[in-house]
Amino acid sequence: MDAAGTPKRAGAEAWADAPPRPVGARYVVAPDRLLAGHGVRVDGEGRIAALEPVEDDGAGGGADFVAPGLIDLQVNGFAGEDLHACDEGGFARICRALPAHGVTGFLPTLISAPAPALLDRLALLAGWLGERRDAATPLGVHLEGPFLAPARRGAHPAEGLARPDPVLLDELCAAAGPALRLLTLAPELPGALDLVEAATARGVVVALGHSEADAATVRAAVARGARLVTHCGNAMPPITAREPGLAGAALVEPALRVAVIADGVHVAPEFLRLAHAAKGAGLVLTSDAISGAGLGDGRHLLGGREVHVAGGVARDPDGRLAGSTTGLFAATAGFAAAVACSPVQAFLAAASGPADLLGTDDRGALSPGRRADLLRLRAGACGWALVAVHRGGRILTLA
């Protein structure tokens, strides 16, 4: 990765087996519209050369849409591996498992933990980042905590929380280096607004979450640089007529994007429609996936602690929601159905919106010059089905 945390461009030799003809379908999900009868032409470096008309010669492989690969800003684990407990091989398994759920780029996410353990794990993750030819690309690290409100900690361990401390922030940034891309904190805590400004000055995107902030505090955090709300509607007070709180303020604050977990559990369909109507292009979809994602019910881990999954819903021993077991592709399809939006709007929320938030301009949209991380989809009565995933223009064998 370069100093800004952007993955280095692969050499042409890495993509010599890119497809020789455009990847086509009935529709290509361009950044601003659906293009009928088009394909994505890929150059020798695995970049998008052009979106161009193609004849229907079967090149689409039965796909109705070609869309950009998804970018997930919040992945705590996947396929039996927890990011607080896995070794490098387990991390590689997470990266290999994600494309089967439409994800071609993601932020591995660490929740709150005591400072020594968090610093060690952050340094490990930073050392594991980099391009993986047959897997999703880790684009940096999302640190969700430890500067969170105790009353809104959710499944975060109480012993892992910390008061906003510029010295600890410096240590976290030093452990991660440029790999730290996103930091979630509660802005109402004493000293938190100073951390918002300090982290922003380092190039870290600051998100607000696990918080009891009122609207005035949200505005103050935005003025200091905050740009996102983590899983809006969860781990924060409800919206009321006289105190909109973090969720209500975020929905009307133009400078804030809001992330939602569209797994059918964390928020109601009506909340998805409200968020979509209020934010439009400022809405971001995340999975908040845990180690049990992609697996069945049973005992799994979040942050190194045991959680129980029943009926696909993960809860900690106290009954609190503990992340999600739904991958981002299923969540994106569910979101599109719930709000009755176009594929263009859905993939804006799950691909180009997250890329833009991170300042990552080499992927996340089907535009010339960006990486050809592509999804081929089939539409049906039960929603979208994933036909194939292309990374850098090369089709992957899905784990």
Coordinates of C-alpha atoms in Angstrom, one line a residue:
M1 CA 0.0 0.0 0.0
D2 CA 1.1 3.6 -0.6
A3 CA 1.4 6.2 2.1
A4 CA -2.3 7.1 1.8
G5 CA -3.3 3.5 2.3
T6 CA -4.3 2.9 -1.3
P7 CA -3.4 -0.5 -2.7
K8 CA -0.6 -0.3 -5.2
R9 CA -1.5 -0.9 -8.8
A10 CA -0.7 -4.4 -10.1
G11 CA 1.7 -4.8 -12.9
A12 CA 0.4 -5.9 -16.3
E13 CA 1.9 -9.3 -15.9
A14 CA -0.5 -10.0 -13.0
W15 CA -3.5 -9.6 -15.3
A16 CA -2.3 -11.4 -18.4
D17 CA -5.3 -13.8 -18.2
A18 CA -7.9 -11.0 -18.2
P19 CA -10.8 -11.7 -20.5
P20 CA -10.2 -10.8 -24.2
R21 CA -13.7 -9.5 -24.8
P22 CA -16.1 -7.3 -22.9
V23 CA -17.9 -8.7 -19.9
G24 CA -21.5 -8.1 -21.0
A25 CA -25.1 -8.6 -19.8
R26 CA -28.5 -7.1 -20.5
Y27 CA -27.6 -4.1 -18.4
V28 CA -24.4 -2.6 -17.1
V29 CA -24.8 -0.7 -13.8
A30 CA -22.9 2.5 -14.6
P31 CA -22.4 5.2 -11.9
D32 CA -25.4 7.2 -13.0
R33 CA -27.7 4.9 -15.1
L34 CA -28.3 1.5 -16.5
L35 CA -26.7 0.9 -19.9
A36 CA -28.7 -1.6 -22.0
G37 CA -26.8 -4.0 -24.2
H38 CA -23.4 -2.9 -23.0
G39 CA -20.2 -4.6 -21.8
V40 CA -17.2 -3.8 -19.7
R41 CA -14.0 -3.9 -21.7
V42 CA -10.9 -4.7 -19.6
D43 CA -7.3 -3.7 -20.4
G44 CA -4.2 -5.8 -19.8
E45 CA -3.7 -4.4 -16.3
G46 CA -7.2 -5.4 -15.1
R47 CA -8.6 -1.9 -15.4
I48 CA -11.8 -0.8 -17.1
A49 CA -11.0 0.5 -20.5
A50 CA -14.5 1.3 -21.6
L51 CA -18.2 0.6 -21.3
E52 CA -19.3 -0.1 -24.8
P53 CA -22.2 -1.7 -26.8
V54 CA -21.9 -5.4 -27.4
E55 CA -23.9 -7.8 -29.4
D56 CA -25.9 -10.5 -27.6
D57 CA -23.6 -13.4 -28.3
G58 CA -24.0 -15.1 -25.0
A59 CA -21.0 -13.4 -23.5
G60 CA -23.1 -12.4 -20.5
G61 CA -23.2 -16.0 -19.3
G62 CA -26.8 -15.7 -18.4
A63 CA -26.4 -12.5 -16.4
D64 CA -28.9 -9.7 -16.4
F65 CA -26.6 -7.2 -14.8
V66 CA -22.9 -6.4 -14.6
A67 CA -22.3 -4.3 -11.4
P68 CA -19.3 -3.1 -9.4
G69 CA -17.9 -5.4 -6.7
L70 CA -19.1 -4.4 -3.2
I71 CA -17.0 -2.6 -0.6
D72 CA -17.8 -3.5 3.0
L73 CA -16.7 -1.0 5.6
Q74 CA -17.4 -3.3 8.6
V75 CA -16.3 -6.9 8.7
N76 CA -15.6 -8.3 12.1
G77 CA -15.0 -11.8 10.8
F78 CA -16.4 -14.3 8.4
A79 CA -16.5 -18.0 7.6
G80 CA -15.6 -19.1 11.1
E81 CA -12.8 -16.7 11.6
D82 CA -12.8 -13.8 14.1
L83 CA -10.5 -10.9 13.6
H84 CA -9.6 -10.6 17.2
A85 CA -8.6 -14.3 17.4
C86 CA -7.5 -15.5 13.9
D87 CA -3.9 -16.0 12.7
E88 CA -2.7 -14.9 9.2
G89 CA -4.1 -18.0 7.6
G90 CA -7.5 -17.3 9.1
F91 CA -7.4 -13.8 7.8
A92 CA -6.6 -15.1 4.4
R93 CA -9.7 -17.4 4.7
I94 CA -11.8 -14.3 5.4
C95 CA -10.5 -12.6 2.3
R96 CA -11.1 -15.7 0.2
A97 CA -14.7 -16.2 1.5
L98 CA -15.9 -12.7 0.9
P99 CA -16.2 -12.7 -3.0
A100 CA -18.9 -15.4 -2.8
H101 CA -20.9 -12.7 -1.0
G102 CA -20.1 -10.1 -3.7
V103 CA -17.4 -8.3 -1.7
T104 CA -14.2 -7.4 -3.6
G105 CA -12.9 -4.8 -1.1
F106 CA -13.4 -4.4 2.7
L107 CA -12.2 -3.0 6.0
P108 CA -11.4 -5.6 8.6
T109 CA -12.9 -4.3 11.8
L110 CA -11.8 -4.5 15.4
I111 CA -14.2 -3.8 18.2
S112 CA -13.2 -2.4 21.6
A113 CA -10.6 -4.3 23.7
P114 CA -8.1 -3.4 26.4
A115 CA -5.4 -1.2 25.0
P116 CA -2.4 -3.6 25.0
A117 CA -4.5 -6.3 23.2
L118 CA -6.0 -3.8 20.8
L119 CA -2.6 -2.3 19.9
D120 CA -1.1 -5.8 19.3
R121 CA -4.0 -6.9 17.1
L122 CA -4.0 -3.6 15.1
A123 CA -0.3 -4.0 14.3
L124 CA -0.9 -7.6 13.2
L125 CA -3.7 -6.7 10.9
A126 CA -1.8 -3.8 9.4
G127 CA 1.0 -6.3 8.5
W128 CA -1.5 -8.6 6.8
L129 CA -3.0 -6.1 4.4
G130 CA -2.3 -6.1 0.7
E131 CA -3.6 -7.4 -2.6
R132 CA -4.7 -11.0 -2.9
R133 CA -5.1 -12.4 -6.3
D134 CA -8.0 -14.7 -5.6
A135 CA -9.7 -12.9 -2.8
A136 CA -11.2 -9.6 -1.6
T137 CA -8.8 -6.8 -1.0
P138 CA -8.4 -5.5 2.6
L139 CA -8.4 -1.7 2.1
G140 CA -7.3 -0.8 5.6
V141 CA -8.7 -1.2 9.1
H142 CA -11.9 0.1 10.8
L143 CA -11.4 0.6 14.5
E144 CA -14.9 0.6 16.1
G145 CA -14.0 1.9 19.5
P146 CA -12.6 2.0 22.1
F147 CA -13.9 5.5 22.6
L148 CA -17.5 4.6 22.9
A149 CA -20.4 5.5 25.3
P150 CA -20.7 2.8 28.1
A151 CA -24.5 3.0 28.0
R152 CA -24.5 2.3 24.3
R153 CA -21.6 -0.2 24.0
G154 CA -23.9 -3.0 22.7
A155 CA -21.8 -6.2 22.4
H156 CA -18.5 -4.4 23.0
P157 CA -16.9 -5.6 26.3
A158 CA -17.1 -3.0 29.0
E159 CA -13.4 -3.6 29.9
G160 CA -12.4 -2.7 26.4
L161 CA -13.8 0.9 26.5
A162 CA -11.5 3.9 27.0
R163 CA -12.0 7.6 27.6
P164 CA -10.9 9.7 24.7
D165 CA -7.2 10.1 25.1
P166 CA -4.9 11.8 22.6
V167 CA -1.9 9.6 23.8
L168 CA -3.8 6.4 23.1
L169 CA -5.0 7.7 19.7
D170 CA -1.3 8.4 18.9
E171 CA -0.4 4.8 19.9
L172 CA -3.2 3.3 17.8
C173 CA -2.2 5.4 14.8
A174 CA 1.4 4.4 15.3
A175 CA 0.5 0.7 15.5
A176 CA -1.6 0.8 12.4
G177 CA 0.4 3.3 10.3
P178 CA -1.5 4.3 7.1
A179 CA -3.7 1.1 7.5
L180 CA -6.1 2.9 9.9
R181 CA -8.8 4.2 7.6
L182 CA -11.9 4.5 9.7
L183 CA -12.5 5.2 13.4
T184 CA -15.9 5.0 15.2
L185 CA -16.3 7.0 18.4
A186 CA -18.9 8.7 20.6
P187 CA -18.5 12.4 20.1
E188 CA -20.2 13.4 23.4
L189 CA -17.4 11.9 25.6
P190 CA -15.1 14.5 27.2
G191 CA -12.2 15.1 24.8
A192 CA -13.8 13.2 21.9
L193 CA -14.2 16.3 19.6
D194 CA -10.5 16.9 19.9
L195 CA -9.9 13.3 18.8
V196 CA -12.3 13.8 15.8
E197 CA -10.1 16.7 14.6
A198 CA -6.8 14.9 15.3
A199 CA -7.8 11.7 13.5
T200 CA -9.2 13.6 10.6
A201 CA -5.9 15.5 10.3
R202 CA -4.1 12.2 10.0
G203 CA -6.3 11.2 7.1
V204 CA -8.6 8.8 9.1
V205 CA -12.3 9.0 8.3
V206 CA -14.2 9.5 11.6
A207 CA -17.6 7.9 12.2
L208 CA -20.0 8.6 15.0
G209 CA -21.5 5.6 16.8
H210 CA -22.3 3.7 20.0
S211 CA -23.3 7.1 21.3
E212 CA -25.9 9.2 23.2
A213 CA -24.9 12.4 21.4
D214 CA -27.6 15.1 21.0
A215 CA -28.0 17.0 17.7
A216 CA -25.9 19.9 18.8
T217 CA -23.0 17.6 19.6
V218 CA -23.4 15.9 16.2
R219 CA -23.1 19.3 14.5
A220 CA -20.0 20.1 16.5
A221 CA -18.4 16.7 15.5
V222 CA -19.2 17.4 11.8
A223 CA -17.6 20.8 12.2
R224 CA -14.4 19.1 13.5
G225 CA -14.4 16.6 10.6
A226 CA -16.8 13.6 11.2
R227 CA -18.2 12.2 8.0
L228 CA -20.1 9.0 8.8
V229 CA -22.5 7.4 11.3
T230 CA -21.8 3.7 12.0
H231 CA -24.9 1.4 11.8
C232 CA -27.4 4.2 12.1
G233 CA -30.4 3.4 14.2
N234 CA -28.4 0.9 16.4
A235 CA -26.5 1.6 19.6
M236 CA -28.0 5.1 19.8
P237 CA -31.2 6.6 21.2
P238 CA -34.4 6.6 19.2
I239 CA -35.5 9.7 17.3
T240 CA -38.1 11.7 19.2
A241 CA -40.0 14.9 18.4
R242 CA -37.9 17.1 20.6
E243 CA -34.6 15.3 20.6
P244 CA -33.6 13.8 17.2
G245 CA -30.4 12.5 18.7
L246 CA -27.6 11.1 16.6
A247 CA -29.9 9.2 14.2
G248 CA -32.2 12.1 13.5
A249 CA -29.4 14.6 13.2
A250 CA -27.5 12.3 10.8
L251 CA -30.4 11.9 8.5
V252 CA -30.6 15.7 7.9
E253 CA -26.9 16.6 8.1
P254 CA -25.6 17.0 4.5
A255 CA -22.0 16.4 5.5
L256 CA -22.7 13.0 7.1
R257 CA -23.2 9.7 5.3
V258 CA -25.1 7.1 7.3
A259 CA -24.3 3.4 7.3
V260 CA -27.1 0.9 7.8
I261 CA -27.2 -2.8 8.3
A262 CA -29.9 -4.1 5.9
D263 CA -30.0 -7.7 7.2
G264 CA -33.7 -7.7 8.1
V265 CA -32.8 -7.7 11.8
H266 CA -31.0 -4.5 12.8
V267 CA -33.5 -2.0 11.3
A268 CA -37.0 -2.3 10.1
P269 CA -37.8 -1.9 6.3
E270 CA -39.5 1.4 7.2
F271 CA -36.3 2.7 8.6
L272 CA -34.4 1.7 5.5
R273 CA -37.0 3.6 3.4
L274 CA -36.7 6.6 5.7
A275 CA -32.9 6.6 5.5
H276 CA -32.9 6.2 1.7
A277 CA -35.4 9.0 1.3
A278 CA -33.5 11.3 3.6
K279 CA -29.9 10.6 2.5
G280 CA -30.1 9.4 -1.1
A281 CA -26.5 9.1 -2.3
G282 CA -25.3 9.6 1.3
L283 CA -26.6 6.2 2.4
V284 CA -24.0 3.4 2.8
L285 CA -24.6 -0.3 3.3
T286 CA -22.4 -2.4 5.6
S287 CA -22.7 -6.0 6.8
D288 CA -21.2 -5.8 10.4
A289 CA -20.5 -9.5 9.6
I290 CA -19.1 -11.7 12.4
S291 CA -17.3 -15.0 12.3
G292 CA -20.7 -16.8 12.0
A293 CA -21.4 -15.1 8.7
G294 CA -21.7 -17.6 5.9
L295 CA -22.3 -20.4 8.4
G296 CA -25.3 -21.8 10.2
D297 CA -26.6 -21.4 13.7
G298 CA -24.4 -22.2 16.7
R299 CA -21.6 -20.7 18.8
H300 CA -19.3 -18.2 17.2
L301 CA -17.0 -15.4 18.1
L302 CA -17.1 -11.6 18.1
G303 CA -14.1 -9.8 19.4
G304 CA -12.7 -13.0 20.8
R305 CA -15.9 -13.5 22.9
E306 CA -18.5 -16.2 22.4
V307 CA -21.9 -15.2 20.9
H308 CA -24.8 -17.5 20.0
V309 CA -26.5 -17.5 16.6
A310 CA -30.1 -18.8 16.4
G311 CA -32.3 -18.3 13.4
G312 CA -29.5 -16.4 11.8
V313 CA -29.5 -13.8 14.5
A314 CA -26.3 -13.3 16.6
R315 CA -26.6 -12.3 20.3
D316 CA -24.2 -12.0 23.2
P317 CA -24.8 -13.8 26.5
D318 CA -26.9 -10.8 27.7
G319 CA -29.2 -11.0 24.7
R320 CA -27.8 -8.0 22.8
L321 CA -27.4 -8.1 19.1
A322 CA -23.8 -9.0 18.3
G323 CA -23.2 -8.2 14.6
S324 CA -24.7 -9.9 11.7
T325 CA -24.5 -13.2 9.9
T326 CA -25.7 -11.8 6.6
G327 CA -23.2 -11.1 3.8
L328 CA -23.3 -7.7 2.0
F329 CA -24.6 -9.0 -1.3
A330 CA -27.8 -10.5 0.4
A331 CA -28.1 -7.2 2.4
T332 CA -27.8 -5.1 -0.8
A333 CA -30.5 -7.2 -2.5
G334 CA -32.7 -7.0 0.5
F335 CA -32.2 -3.2 0.7
A336 CA -33.1 -2.8 -3.0
A337 CA -36.3 -4.8 -2.5
A338 CA -37.3 -3.0 0.7
V339 CA -36.9 0.5 -0.7
A340 CA -37.9 -0.4 -4.3
C341 CA -34.8 1.4 -5.7
S342 CA -32.9 0.8 -8.9
P343 CA -29.7 -1.3 -9.1
V344 CA -27.9 2.0 -9.7
Q345 CA -29.0 3.3 -6.3
A346 CA -28.3 0.0 -4.5
F347 CA -24.8 -0.3 -5.8
L348 CA -24.1 3.4 -5.1
A349 CA -24.8 2.5 -1.5
A350 CA -22.8 -0.7 -1.4
A351 CA -19.9 0.0 -3.7
S352 CA -19.1 3.5 -5.0
G353 CA -20.4 5.3 -1.9
P354 CA -18.0 3.4 0.4
A355 CA -15.2 3.9 -2.0
D356 CA -15.8 7.6 -2.2
L357 CA -16.0 7.9 1.6
L358 CA -12.5 6.3 1.9
G359 CA -11.1 8.4 -1.0
T360 CA -10.4 5.2 -2.9
D361 CA -10.8 6.2 -6.5
D362 CA -9.4 3.1 -8.1
R363 CA -12.4 0.8 -7.6
G364 CA -16.1 0.8 -6.5
A365 CA -17.7 2.0 -9.8
L366 CA -17.8 0.9 -13.4
S367 CA -15.8 3.8 -14.8
P368 CA -12.8 3.8 -17.2
G369 CA -9.5 3.6 -15.3
R370 CA -10.9 1.9 -12.2
R371 CA -10.2 -1.7 -11.4
A372 CA -12.4 -4.2 -13.1
D373 CA -13.9 -5.7 -10.0
L374 CA -17.2 -6.9 -11.4
L375 CA -20.3 -8.9 -10.3
R376 CA -22.5 -10.7 -12.8
L377 CA -26.0 -11.0 -11.5
R378 CA -29.2 -12.7 -12.5
A379 CA -32.6 -11.2 -11.5
G380 CA -35.4 -13.5 -10.4
A381 CA -38.6 -13.6 -8.5
C382 CA -36.7 -14.1 -5.2
G383 CA -34.2 -11.2 -5.9
W384 CA -30.7 -11.2 -7.3
A385 CA -28.5 -14.2 -7.7
L386 CA -24.7 -14.0 -8.0
V387 CA -23.6 -15.6 -11.3
A388 CA -19.9 -14.8 -11.2
V389 CA -17.3 -12.4 -9.7
H390 CA -14.4 -10.9 -11.6
R391 CA -11.4 -9.4 -9.8
G392 CA -9.3 -7.2 -12.0
G393 CA -11.3 -8.6 -14.9
R394 CA -10.4 -12.2 -14.1
I395 CA -13.1 -14.6 -13.1
L396 CA -12.8 -16.1 -9.6
T397 CA -13.5 -19.5 -8.3
L398 CA -15.7 -18.7 -5.3
A399 CA -14.9 -20.3 -1.9

